[in-house]
Tab-separated table of C-alpha atoms in Angstrom:
chain	number	residue	atom	x	y	z
A	1	ASP	CA	102.840	72.009	129.444
A	2	ILE	CA	99.302	72.981	128.444
A	3	GLN	CA	98.682	72.203	124.793
A	4	MET	CA	96.400	74.493	122.813
A	5	THR	CA	94.565	73.488	119.654
A	6	GLN	CA	92.438	75.537	117.299
A	7	SER	CA	89.860	74.737	114.658
A	8	PRO	CA	89.512	75.267	111.848
A	9	SER	CA	93.060	75.932	110.698
A	10	SER	CA	91.642	78.209	108.039
A	11	VAL	CA	88.262	79.554	107.046
A	12	SER	CA	87.102	81.293	103.896
A	13	ALA	CA	84.396	83.848	104.482
A	14	SER	CA	82.790	86.892	102.928
A	15	VAL	CA	82.382	90.390	104.267
A	16	GLY	CA	79.371	90.388	106.549
A	17	ASP	CA	79.649	86.717	107.480
A	18	ARG	CA	79.667	85.460	111.045
A	19	VAL	CA	82.848	83.538	111.843
A	20	THR	CA	83.559	81.403	114.895
A	21	ILE	CA	86.957	79.978	115.824
A	22	THR	CA	87.334	77.313	118.499
A	23	CYS	CA	90.268	76.921	120.862
A	24	ARG	CA	90.798	73.969	123.198
A	25	ALA	CA	93.198	73.534	126.100
A	26	SER	CA	94.633	70.166	127.121
A	27	GLN	CA	93.655	70.876	130.729
A	28	GLY	CA	91.388	73.324	132.482
A	29	ILE	CA	92.556	76.937	132.474
A	30	GLY	CA	89.525	78.632	133.992
A	31	ASN	CA	88.996	81.845	132.075
A	32	TRP	CA	92.687	82.527	131.558
A	33	LEU	CA	92.593	82.813	127.800
A	34	ALA	CA	93.635	85.501	125.339
A	35	TRP	CA	93.122	86.051	121.630
A	36	TYR	CA	95.501	87.827	119.261
A	37	GLN	CA	95.101	88.996	115.675
A	38	GLN	CA	98.057	89.020	113.311
A	39	LYS	CA	98.187	90.541	109.861
A	40	PRO	CA	100.961	89.677	107.401
A	41	GLY	CA	104.247	91.346	108.224
A	42	LYS	CA	102.964	92.764	111.497
A	43	ALA	CA	103.286	91.898	115.167
A	44	PRO	CA	100.286	90.254	116.805
A	45	LYS	CA	97.671	92.537	118.290
A	46	PHE	CA	96.118	91.801	121.698
A	47	LEU	CA	92.355	91.513	121.218
A	48	ILE	CA	90.759	89.750	124.180
A	49	HIS	CA	91.805	88.754	127.691
A	50	GLY	CA	90.057	86.790	130.380
A	51	THR	CA	88.193	84.843	127.674
A	52	SER	CA	85.724	87.602	126.885
A	53	SER	CA	87.086	91.053	127.834
A	54	LEU	CA	87.830	93.187	124.805
A	55	GLN	CA	90.919	95.346	124.836
A	56	SER	CA	90.322	99.063	124.461
A	57	GLY	CA	89.618	99.969	120.859
A	58	VAL	CA	88.647	96.461	119.717
A	59	PRO	CA	85.348	96.594	117.819
A	60	SER	CA	82.304	95.090	119.488
A	61	ARG	CA	81.786	92.694	116.577
A	62	PHE	CA	84.498	90.613	118.267
A	63	SER	CA	83.416	88.468	121.191
A	64	GLY	CA	84.882	85.624	123.198
A	65	SER	CA	83.305	82.924	125.277
A	66	GLY	CA	83.994	79.648	127.041
A	67	SER	CA	85.698	78.371	130.150
A	68	GLY	CA	87.728	75.422	131.357
A	69	THR	CA	89.007	73.732	128.223
A	70	GLU	CA	86.835	75.006	125.383
A	71	PHE	CA	86.733	78.562	124.103
A	72	SER	CA	85.607	80.455	121.056
A	73	LEU	CA	86.190	83.728	119.266
A	74	THR	CA	83.305	85.056	117.176
A	75	ILE	CA	83.339	87.862	114.652
A	76	SER	CA	79.690	88.748	114.202
A	77	SER	CA	79.965	90.549	110.865
A	78	LEU	CA	83.290	90.155	109.135
A	79	GLN	CA	84.876	93.370	107.875
A	80	PRO	CA	87.662	93.720	105.300
A	81	GLU	CA	90.182	94.630	108.013
A	82	ASP	CA	89.421	91.406	109.929
A	83	PHE	CA	91.093	89.129	107.397
A	84	ALA	CA	94.063	87.911	109.413
A	85	THR	CA	95.368	84.990	111.465
A	86	TYR	CA	93.995	84.561	114.976
A	87	TYR	CA	95.823	82.870	117.842
A	88	CYS	CA	94.605	81.828	121.257
A	89	GLN	CA	96.977	81.728	124.234
A	90	GLN	CA	96.542	80.216	127.663
A	91	ALA	CA	97.408	82.642	130.441
A	92	ASN	CA	96.945	80.204	133.293
A	93	THR	CA	100.556	79.255	133.870
A	94	PHE	CA	104.065	79.191	132.480
A	95	PRO	CA	105.157	78.142	129.952
A	96	LEU	CA	102.810	80.325	127.981
A	97	THR	CA	101.442	78.365	125.039
A	98	PHE	CA	99.598	79.347	121.899
A	99	GLY	CA	97.227	77.642	119.556
A	100	PRO	CA	98.542	77.014	116.031
A	101	GLY	CA	96.433	79.793	114.561
A	102	THR	CA	93.365	80.154	112.368
A	103	LYS	CA	93.665	82.031	109.112
A	104	VAL	CA	90.548	83.946	108.091
A	105	GLU	CA	90.646	84.375	104.338
A	106	ILE	CA	88.529	86.195	101.827
A	107	LYS	CA	86.057	83.964	99.989
B	1	GLN	CA	101.709	105.252	125.720
B	2	VAL	CA	103.912	102.166	125.725
B	3	HIS	CA	106.448	101.613	122.965
B	4	LEU	CA	108.904	98.766	122.550
B	5	VAL	CA	111.823	99.375	120.216
B	6	GLN	CA	113.904	96.418	119.108
B	7	SER	CA	117.360	96.145	117.596
B	8	GLY	CA	117.836	95.499	113.903
B	9	ALA	CA	117.897	92.345	111.836
B	10	GLU	CA	120.767	89.913	112.325
B	11	VAL	CA	122.423	87.348	110.096
B	12	LYS	CA	124.312	84.697	112.019
B	13	LYS	CA	126.211	81.522	111.268
B	14	PRO	CA	125.180	78.175	112.734
B	15	GLY	CA	126.780	77.639	116.128
B	16	SER	CA	127.137	81.344	116.883
B	17	SER	CA	125.078	83.500	119.252
B	18	VAL	CA	122.704	86.398	118.728
B	19	ARG	CA	121.662	89.139	121.136
B	20	VAL	CA	118.498	91.122	120.545
B	21	SER	CA	117.633	94.206	122.559
B	22	CYS	CA	114.292	95.742	123.427
B	23	THR	CA	113.954	99.223	124.897
B	24	THR	CA	110.685	100.097	126.567
B	25	SER	CA	109.182	103.500	127.173
B	26	GLY	CA	106.967	103.936	130.182
B	27	GLY	CA	106.983	101.873	133.370
B	28	PHE	CA	109.805	99.476	132.472
B	29	SER	CA	110.285	98.151	135.984
B	30	SER	CA	106.571	97.634	136.560
B	31	TYR	CA	106.054	94.849	134.042
B	32	ALA	CA	107.814	91.725	132.888
B	33	ILE	CA	109.241	91.693	129.392
B	34	ASN	CA	108.838	88.435	127.531
B	35	TRP	CA	110.126	87.118	124.232
B	36	VAL	CA	108.070	85.248	121.639
B	37	ARG	CA	109.391	83.953	118.354
B	38	GLN	CA	107.774	83.113	115.042
B	39	ALA	CA	109.516	81.006	112.431
B	40	PRO	CA	108.686	81.790	108.790
B	41	GLY	CA	105.098	80.831	108.047
B	42	GLN	CA	104.677	79.315	111.506
B	43	GLY	CA	102.889	80.110	114.749
B	44	LEU	CA	103.933	81.837	117.950
B	45	GLU	CA	106.342	80.243	120.424
B	46	TRP	CA	107.108	81.602	123.895
B	47	VAL	CA	110.838	81.827	124.605
B	48	GLY	CA	110.952	83.271	128.103
B	49	GLY	CA	110.841	86.464	130.092
B	50	ILE	CA	112.057	88.543	132.996
B	51	HIS	CA	110.629	91.030	135.450
B	52	PRO	CA	113.118	93.909	135.739
B	53	LYS	CA	112.177	94.503	139.365
B	54	PHE	CA	112.790	90.933	140.502
B	55	GLY	CA	115.477	89.942	138.029
B	56	THR	CA	114.837	86.201	137.865
B	57	PRO	CA	114.243	85.017	134.304
B	58	ASN	CA	111.826	82.307	133.263
B	59	TYR	CA	112.566	80.192	130.187
B	60	ALA	CA	110.735	77.681	128.052
B	61	GLN	CA	112.191	74.251	128.676
B	62	ILE	CA	113.231	73.760	125.053
B	63	PHE	CA	115.522	76.794	125.271
B	64	GLN	CA	117.003	76.039	128.682
B	65	GLY	CA	120.783	76.227	128.564
B	66	ARG	CA	120.818	78.175	125.281
B	67	VAL	CA	118.898	81.341	126.088
B	68	THR	CA	119.705	84.157	128.473
B	69	ILE	CA	117.277	86.990	129.116
B	70	THR	CA	118.380	90.011	131.108
B	71	ALA	CA	117.024	93.425	131.970
B	72	ASP	CA	118.726	96.732	132.691
B	73	PRO	CA	116.353	99.044	134.598
B	74	SER	CA	118.769	101.971	134.250
B	75	THR	CA	118.206	102.007	130.476
B	76	GLY	CA	114.774	100.371	130.283
B	77	THR	CA	116.248	97.671	128.060
B	78	SER	CA	115.808	93.915	127.983
B	79	TYR	CA	118.143	91.569	126.125
B	80	MET	CA	117.610	88.095	124.757
B	81	GLU	CA	120.686	86.104	123.843
B	82	LEU	CA	120.367	82.759	122.092
B	83	ALA	CA	123.462	80.601	121.756
B	84	SER	CA	124.440	77.645	119.588
B	85	LEU	CA	122.208	78.838	116.787
B	86	ARG	CA	120.705	76.298	114.427
B	87	SER	CA	118.902	76.787	111.154
B	88	ASP	CA	115.565	76.242	112.897
B	89	ASP	CA	116.248	79.231	115.168
B	90	ALA	CA	115.681	81.478	112.164
B	91	ALA	CA	112.629	83.511	113.102
B	92	ILE	CA	111.235	86.874	114.015
B	93	TYR	CA	111.827	87.483	117.710
B	94	TYR	CA	109.299	89.752	119.411
B	95	CYS	CA	109.676	91.398	122.775
B	96	VAL	CA	106.354	91.781	124.511
B	97	ARG	CA	105.111	93.330	127.734
B	98	LEU	CA	103.489	90.817	130.045
B	99	THR	CA	100.569	91.875	132.224
B	100	GLY	CA	99.998	90.540	135.713
B	101	GLY	CA	97.500	88.138	134.242
B	102	LEU	CA	100.064	86.533	131.899
B	103	TYR	CA	98.682	88.337	128.883
B	104	LEU	CA	100.940	89.843	126.222
B	105	ASP	CA	99.600	93.325	125.701
B	106	TYR	CA	102.220	95.461	123.956
B	107	TRP	CA	104.405	93.947	121.231
B	108	GLY	CA	107.609	95.213	119.716
B	109	PRO	CA	107.918	95.256	115.910
B	110	GLY	CA	110.056	92.130	115.887
B	111	THR	CA	113.676	91.395	114.980
B	112	LEU	CA	114.420	89.039	112.115
B	113	VAL	CA	117.194	86.581	112.884
B	114	THR	CA	118.561	84.677	109.904
B	115	VAL	CA	120.824	81.674	110.482
B	116	SER	CA	122.870	80.781	107.458
B	117	SER	CA	126.326	79.517	106.681
């Protein structure tokens, strides 16, 4: 199975800050990576596929980059509604595997 | 517009089984339905899935022998049954639509399964 790791596990930031989350795969997955946002008590929301393609309706302050084994999600200017937990997921092969999550908290 | 509606919360005893349903609106037979669980305060864990058109399920190894996922195209409903429940099976179980690129695009609201004696 492909193992996914994320760093940091949590980050404290202020509105307007730039935040970057890193995701690493235990083996190369090309660009087959997704990002999800989850708010407390809610189902995850699909944000990004193919490493960098934003889903319809996702604000442009979100961006993704990387390839192979190292990826990142950047929020260019954090907004109040962005405080949530973010998960990466490899979409290269079954079994689907997720990173452990990064919680973005208010500073 | 795609909507996934899941069955209600369940309370089960250790050793018993639970069956959770997920009814999809719009294009049920065109996409695989997968199941992802989330234990309290924990991350996301893929359980398995099925494509209604092809019918062959795919399971995570750790659930092999305990989980059965089925799909009924006539009703647009997928079912996930987990047997021999343990306390660590307590979680929210989400049904999710899987795209052709193995991305999970539409999520159901989740079904809370509590395992308690």
